Amino acid sequence: MARLQQELQYVGPERRRAASYLELIAELIEAFARSDDLQQSLSLALHRIAAEMNAEAAGLFELEGDFDDAEATLVCRACVGPVDVLGLEIPAHAGIAGRALKRNKTELLADTARDLDYIAPSAIGIDYDIRSMICAPLSYRGERYGVVQLFNPQRPEARFASCDAEVLSVLASAAGFAISNTRLTRDLLEQTRMKQELELAAAVQRNLLPQLAEDAAIQGLNLPARGVSGDFYDVMPLPDGRTMFALADVSGKGMNAALIMVKAATLFRSFGKRVHEPGVLLARIEAELCETLAFGMFVTMVVGVYDPRQHSVCLANAGHLPSLWRDAEGGYHEFPASDPPLGVLRRAARNRYCENRFSIAGGSLYLYTDGATEARMAGGVMYGVEGLQHLIDANAAAAPAHRLHAIAETLRSGLRDDLTLLVIEDRAAAQPCRQRHRRWSAARLVAQTIPAQAGQLKIVRRLVDAAGRAAGASAEWSGELALAVDEACQNIIRHGYQNCPDGRIELSIRQRRDALEVELIDYAPKIGAEACKGRPLEQLRPGGLGMHFIRGLTDDVQFRSAPAGAGNRLVLVKKLNSPTHNGNEPTDSQQNERKRR
Amino acid sequence: MSVSVDEQAAAVTIYLSGEIDLESSPEARKALLNAVSRKKPLVVDLGEVTYIDSSGIASLVEAYQKAKNAKLDFVLTHVGDGVMRVLSLARLDQVFPIRR
């Protein structure tokens, strides 16, 4: 015993310091492990460290932001010493602290004056002189949380030594481990809470979808790819017996898209009670949506009204995928969007979107989101519109509700995105053609305003073609009328509006007893009928064929007086019984032309 | 509409497909005139064309005239009924060399 005491007397001050440091390390590690309040434990630990290591001042700085970000900062969360720097914010990439973080290594400056990276507190207006310091990173497995720093040993002439740096390094590691554990626990709790909230949000969204009777003519289906959906559909009966419907897809996925979807759905419900014109309703929804839509987000949406007595729909499509009409004979017709998505142009003053009215007599109209066409088949190939058509055909005999479920069931395993489907089935399907003709006599088959742009001509042709088919005409007959109307629209775009994309064309198609009458109204400067004669065909040159096609493919071309405010009104008439042009049997108008020559 | 070009030692073949209208005919015209500038006999395959309007016909006429001036052979192949109807409507069925 005496010998031991003797030996202890000879243990130098360095060894005694190291022994007490070991106790401190053990004590703090245990304190961190037991702690419920890490912030408080760290603050207490800093005071114990400063006292035990005889430091005049100490500071604990937390890293704010990602260290890879050049703008990241260090914020003082605890301090000891003559100057209170709690809350002080310093750049995370400068000075000794920046170096310690970057190297993820403890920095010892026995004499601060000898280190070129050292920045004196006076540089940021703090009146404190640092002679000697240690800075240790708080990190765990490469993740950086901040730094702990000790300043100036108590005795004025003393400097920190490498054993001090080693001790602080070990303490900082223990603190880093404690911080890491706390954050992991917090993240786990947060994840659980988010998951619960996501489930609640998904339930709220499901409740927004309409409850439809199983035998209703309009059926919808929504299958979210994750818990919540960026798609929605809605169906709303109107007092006059018609039904309004909508289908939309918000750009992006996840919670932000889901929130915008809820807003769009709510706007449709509330405005839809008073506004029954799809084009006007879309404009109203856009005006409201734009106020809150984050830049870069947009919504594609189709709004329509189905009239079961007229067997027709009126659609407005803002940037959404083409609507698909499957006619009574099983042929498909697409009606693409005529306007950009909501939130892209942000034209608040716009008062209506283009509307497109057409017959779906005897067929079904399908609206869908890209989840349907972008679903993958077993080999990884996308279904596409054709794949969707095959699925519709395969389930055509089933009732609408069952048909949608069967389609969704097939697509389910290959889904990459939310899937939403809506079908409007016209129930006057099985009527014989002749009766349908009578029903349609003098009826307006199409009434649509179209932007005067080359890219819209495809839509014009689809509309004319569908009207021809609805009137019972052959594909060839309808195709000829479509070409004639396309050519007339080209003339308006090129010569009337001089290719200025702001112009518009009002297209309407009516069925007379024995003919279809296509009316085109534009707002370009008036042109005389003389300018529309076309050129003699004997001259072989590239342009000028358009007017010749129009006259050759129709039975009558009339330049009628335009309504007030409009520029020109052109009416093309094609008799339903006029023979189609096959190169050998000229139509009447061509015979007349030959006689003139 | 889409365009593909197959250039062989003996001739250049241009395959046009889809709908050639006011929107897409500038692309068809560019491809046709490019092909003429190769100074080789030109074959224009219209087998996959589902629609052609006067602006598409105009592009064919222009390419045909340029080829003729350069004394190059120019022939339309796989002309379907729909395209044929439009050509005959413009009385071009008698002008263009057509290999059906």
PDB file of N, CA and C in Angstrom, chain B residues 32-82:
ATOM      1  N   LEU B  32     -37.291  15.652 -99.141  1.00  0.00           N
ATOM      2  CA  LEU B  32     -37.331  15.387-100.585  1.00  0.00           C
ATOM      3  C   LEU B  32     -36.266  16.211-101.307  1.00  0.00           C
ATOM      4  N   LEU B  33     -36.159  17.491-100.960  1.00  0.00           N
ATOM      5  CA  LEU B  33     -35.191  18.355-101.657  1.00  0.00           C
ATOM      6  C   LEU B  33     -33.759  17.937-101.316  1.00  0.00           C
ATOM      7  N   ASN B  34     -33.539  17.509-100.071  1.00  0.00           N
ATOM      8  CA  ASN B  34     -32.232  16.990 -99.681  1.00  0.00           C
ATOM      9  C   ASN B  34     -31.854  15.810-100.542  1.00  0.00           C
ATOM     10  N   ALA B  35     -32.845  14.915-100.727  1.00  0.00           N
ATOM     11  CA  ALA B  35     -32.596  13.699-101.491  1.00  0.00           C
ATOM     12  C   ALA B  35     -32.245  14.040-102.934  1.00  0.00           C
ATOM     13  N   VAL B  36     -32.952  15.049-103.506  1.00  0.00           N
ATOM     14  CA  VAL B  36     -32.655  15.453-104.894  1.00  0.00           C
ATOM     15  C   VAL B  36     -31.209  15.935-104.986  1.00  0.00           C
ATOM     16  N   SER B  37     -30.743  16.613-103.931  1.00  0.00           N
ATOM     17  CA  SER B  37     -29.391  17.187-103.981  1.00  0.00           C
ATOM     18  C   SER B  37     -28.304  16.103-103.951  1.00  0.00           C
ATOM     19  N   ARG B  38     -28.703  14.830-103.691  1.00  0.00           N
ATOM     20  CA  ARG B  38     -27.712  13.749-103.708  1.00  0.00           C
ATOM     21  C   ARG B  38     -27.342  13.340-105.131  1.00  0.00           C
ATOM     22  N   LYS B  39     -28.064  13.912-106.104  1.00  0.00           N
ATOM     23  CA  LYS B  39     -27.771  13.653-107.529  1.00  0.00           C
ATOM     24  C   LYS B  39     -27.870  12.175-107.910  1.00  0.00           C
ATOM     25  N   LYS B  40     -28.855  11.510-107.321  1.00  0.00           N
ATOM     26  CA  LYS B  40     -29.084  10.109-107.669  1.00  0.00           C
ATOM     27  C   LYS B  40     -30.562   9.935-107.995  1.00  0.00           C
ATOM     28  N   PRO B  41     -30.902   8.871-108.726  1.00  0.00           N
ATOM     29  CA  PRO B  41     -32.321   8.620-108.977  1.00  0.00           C
ATOM     30  C   PRO B  41     -33.078   8.545-107.646  1.00  0.00           C
ATOM     31  N   LEU B  42     -34.291   9.084-107.647  1.00  0.00           N
ATOM     32  CA  LEU B  42     -35.044   9.191-106.393  1.00  0.00           C
ATOM     33  C   LEU B  42     -36.302   8.339-106.448  1.00  0.00           C
ATOM     34  N   VAL B  43     -36.495   7.530-105.395  1.00  0.00           N
ATOM     35  CA  VAL B  43     -37.716   6.724-105.271  1.00  0.00           C
ATOM     36  C   VAL B  43     -38.450   7.229-104.033  1.00  0.00           C
ATOM     37  N   VAL B  44     -39.720   7.615-104.192  1.00  0.00           N
ATOM     38  CA  VAL B  44     -40.490   8.078-103.041  1.00  0.00           C
ATOM     39  C   VAL B  44     -41.543   7.023-102.725  1.00  0.00           C
ATOM     40  N   ASP B  45     -41.378   6.378-101.564  1.00  0.00           N
ATOM     41  CA  ASP B  45     -42.286   5.300-101.178  1.00  0.00           C
ATOM     42  C   ASP B  45     -43.409   5.869-100.337  1.00  0.00           C
ATOM     43  N   LEU B  46     -44.645   5.811-100.859  1.00  0.00           N
ATOM     44  CA  LEU B  46     -45.782   6.407-100.157  1.00  0.00           C
ATOM     45  C   LEU B  46     -46.672   5.341 -99.509  1.00  0.00           C
ATOM     46  N   GLY B  47     -46.137   4.121 -99.395  1.00  0.00           N
ATOM     47  CA  GLY B  47     -46.946   2.992 -98.929  1.00  0.00           C
ATOM     48  C   GLY B  47     -47.587   3.201 -97.570  1.00  0.00           C
ATOM     49  N   GLU B  48     -46.926   3.931 -96.697  1.00  0.00           N
ATOM     50  CA  GLU B  48     -47.448   4.094 -95.341  1.00  0.00           C
ATOM     51  C   GLU B  48     -48.161   5.429 -95.127  1.00  0.00           C
ATOM     52  N   VAL B  49     -48.370   6.165 -96.233  1.00  0.00           N
ATOM     53  CA  VAL B  49     -49.021   7.471 -96.084  1.00  0.00           C
ATOM     54  C   VAL B  49     -50.532   7.272 -95.912  1.00  0.00           C
ATOM     55  N   THR B  50     -51.070   7.814 -94.824  1.00  0.00           N
ATOM     56  CA  THR B  50     -52.500   7.626 -94.571  1.00  0.00           C
ATOM     57  C   THR B  50     -53.309   8.844 -94.985  1.00  0.00           C
ATOM     58  N   TYR B  51     -52.622   9.985 -95.209  1.00  0.00           N
ATOM     59  CA  TYR B  51     -53.338  11.202 -95.587  1.00  0.00           C
ATOM     60  C   TYR B  51     -52.362  12.123 -96.287  1.00  0.00           C
ATOM     61  N   ILE B  52     -52.810  12.767 -97.335  1.00  0.00           N
ATOM     62  CA  ILE B  52     -51.961  13.790 -97.958  1.00  0.00           C
ATOM     63  C   ILE B  52     -52.865  14.909 -98.435  1.00  0.00           C
ATOM     64  N   ASP B  53     -52.449  16.150 -98.227  1.00  0.00           N
ATOM     65  CA  ASP B  53     -53.262  17.288 -98.656  1.00  0.00           C
ATOM     66  C   ASP B  53     -52.516  18.047 -99.753  1.00  0.00           C
ATOM     67  N   SER B  54     -53.017  19.214-100.136  1.00  0.00           N
ATOM     68  CA  SER B  54     -52.400  19.947-101.249  1.00  0.00           C
ATOM     69  C   SER B  54     -50.988  20.396-100.911  1.00  0.00           C
ATOM     70  N   SER B  55     -50.699  20.657 -99.616  1.00  0.00           N
ATOM     71  CA  SER B  55     -49.339  21.097 -99.290  1.00  0.00           C
ATOM     72  C   SER B  55     -48.355  19.931 -99.430  1.00  0.00           C
ATOM     73  N   GLY B  56     -48.818  18.716 -99.140  1.00  0.00           N
ATOM     74  CA  GLY B  56     -47.978  17.538 -99.326  1.00  0.00           C
ATOM     75  C   GLY B  56     -47.744  17.273-100.805  1.00  0.00           C
ATOM     76  N   ILE B  57     -48.819  17.423-101.603  1.00  0.00           N
ATOM     77  CA  ILE B  57     -48.704  17.250-103.060  1.00  0.00           C
ATOM     78  C   ILE B  57     -47.735  18.285-103.623  1.00  0.00           C
ATOM     79  N   ALA B  58     -47.823  19.522-103.096  1.00  0.00           N
ATOM     80  CA  ALA B  58     -46.954  20.595-103.582  1.00  0.00           C
ATOM     81  C   ALA B  58     -45.489  20.236-103.350  1.00  0.00           C
ATOM     82  N   SER B  59     -45.198  19.609-102.202  1.00  0.00           N
ATOM     83  CA  SER B  59     -43.809  19.208-101.916  1.00  0.00           C
ATOM     84  C   SER B  59     -43.333  18.174-102.929  1.00  0.00           C
ATOM     85  N   LEU B  60     -44.231  17.233-103.284  1.00  0.00           N
ATOM     86  CA  LEU B  60     -43.869  16.220-104.280  1.00  0.00           C
ATOM     87  C   LEU B  60     -43.614  16.867-105.647  1.00  0.00           C
ATOM     88  N   VAL B  61     -44.482  17.830-106.002  1.00  0.00           N
ATOM     89  CA  VAL B  61     -44.342  18.496-107.303  1.00  0.00           C
ATOM     90  C   VAL B  61     -43.008  19.238-107.374  1.00  0.00           C
ATOM     91  N   GLU B  62     -42.679  19.943-106.272  1.00  0.00           N
ATOM     92  CA  GLU B  62     -41.443  20.727-106.272  1.00  0.00           C
ATOM     93  C   GLU B  62     -40.224  19.803-106.423  1.00  0.00           C
ATOM     94  N   ALA B  63     -40.225  18.704-105.658  1.00  0.00           N
ATOM     95  CA  ALA B  63     -39.099  17.768-105.725  1.00  0.00           C
ATOM     96  C   ALA B  63     -39.002  17.153-107.128  1.00  0.00           C
ATOM     97  N   TYR B  64     -40.168  16.844-107.706  1.00  0.00           N
ATOM     98  CA  TYR B  64     -40.201  16.242-109.042  1.00  0.00           C
ATOM     99  C   TYR B  64     -39.596  17.201-110.079  1.00  0.00           C
ATOM    100  N   GLN B  65     -39.974  18.492-109.957  1.00  0.00           N
ATOM    101  CA  GLN B  65     -39.452  19.476-110.931  1.00  0.00           C
ATOM    102  C   GLN B  65     -37.937  19.641-110.786  1.00  0.00           C
ATOM    103  N   LYS B  66     -37.480  19.685-109.542  1.00  0.00           N
ATOM    104  CA  LYS B  66     -36.029  19.842-109.298  1.00  0.00           C
ATOM    105  C   LYS B  66     -35.281  18.623-109.863  1.00  0.00           C
ATOM    106  N   ALA B  67     -35.852  17.433-109.643  1.00  0.00           N
ATOM    107  CA  ALA B  67     -35.206  16.211-110.115  1.00  0.00           C
ATOM    108  C   ALA B  67     -35.153  16.210-111.650  1.00  0.00           C
ATOM    109  N   LYS B  68     -36.270  16.656-112.254  1.00  0.00           N
ATOM    110  CA  LYS B  68     -36.342  16.668-113.720  1.00  0.00           C
ATOM    111  C   LYS B  68     -35.306  17.636-114.299  1.00  0.00           C
ATOM    112  N   ASN B  69     -35.183  18.806-113.683  1.00  0.00           N
ATOM    113  CA  ASN B  69     -34.192  19.794-114.137  1.00  0.00           C
ATOM    114  C   ASN B  69     -32.780  19.244-114.034  1.00  0.00           C
ATOM    115  N   ALA B  70     -32.559  18.417-112.994  1.00  0.00           N
ATOM    116  CA  ALA B  70     -31.222  17.847-112.809  1.00  0.00           C
ATOM    117  C   ALA B  70     -31.067  16.545-113.586  1.00  0.00           C
ATOM    118  N   LYS B  71     -32.093  16.233-114.421  1.00  0.00           N
ATOM    119  CA  LYS B  71     -32.096  15.018-115.235  1.00  0.00           C
ATOM    120  C   LYS B  71     -31.949  13.750-114.388  1.00  0.00           C
ATOM    121  N   LEU B  72     -32.643  13.750-113.251  1.00  0.00           N
ATOM    122  CA  LEU B  72     -32.631  12.575-112.372  1.00  0.00           C
ATOM    123  C   LEU B  72     -33.965  11.862-112.481  1.00  0.00           C
ATOM    124  N   ASP B  73     -33.927  10.529-112.404  1.00  0.00           N
ATOM    125  CA  ASP B  73     -35.178   9.765-112.390  1.00  0.00           C
ATOM    126  C   ASP B  73     -35.918  10.030-111.092  1.00  0.00           C
ATOM    127  N   PHE B  74     -37.257  10.085-111.172  1.00  0.00           N
ATOM    128  CA  PHE B  74     -38.080  10.343-109.990  1.00  0.00           C
ATOM    129  C   PHE B  74     -39.304   9.454-110.108  1.00  0.00           C
ATOM    130  N   VAL B  75     -39.515   8.603-109.114  1.00  0.00           N
ATOM    131  CA  VAL B  75     -40.661   7.700-109.212  1.00  0.00           C
ATOM    132  C   VAL B  75     -41.364   7.567-107.860  1.00  0.00           C
ATOM    133  N   LEU B  76     -42.701   7.501-107.910  1.00  0.00           N
ATOM    134  CA  LEU B  76     -43.488   7.261-106.701  1.00  0.00           C
ATOM    135  C   LEU B  76     -43.813   5.773-106.654  1.00  0.00           C
ATOM    136  N   THR B  77     -43.654   5.155-105.462  1.00  0.00           N
ATOM    137  CA  THR B  77     -44.016   3.735-105.378  1.00  0.00           C
ATOM    138  C   THR B  77     -45.007   3.506-104.246  1.00  0.00           C
ATOM    139  N   HIS B  78     -45.633   2.317-104.305  1.00  0.00           N
ATOM    140  CA  HIS B  78     -46.600   1.891-103.297  1.00  0.00           C
ATOM    141  C   HIS B  78     -47.650   2.950-103.027  1.00  0.00           C
ATOM    142  N   VAL B  79     -48.170   3.530-104.110  1.00  0.00           N
ATOM    143  CA  VAL B  79     -49.182   4.584-103.950  1.00  0.00           C
ATOM    144  C   VAL B  79     -50.522   3.917-103.643  1.00  0.00           C
ATOM    145  N   GLY B  80     -51.023   4.161-102.429  1.00  0.00           N
ATOM    146  CA  GLY B  80     -52.295   3.550-102.019  1.00  0.00           C
ATOM    147  C   GLY B  80     -53.486   4.253-102.657  1.00  0.00           C
ATOM    148  N   ASP B  81     -54.662   3.680-102.485  1.00  0.00           N
ATOM    149  CA  ASP B  81     -55.868   4.230-103.112  1.00  0.00           C
ATOM    150  C   ASP B  81     -56.140   5.667-102.658  1.00  0.00           C
ATOM    151  N   GLY B  82     -55.959   5.911-101.339  1.00  0.00           N
ATOM    152  CA  GLY B  82     -56.253   7.241-100.808  1.00  0.00           C
ATOM    153  C   GLY B  82     -55.374   8.300-101.444  1.00  0.00           C
TER     154      GLY B  82
END
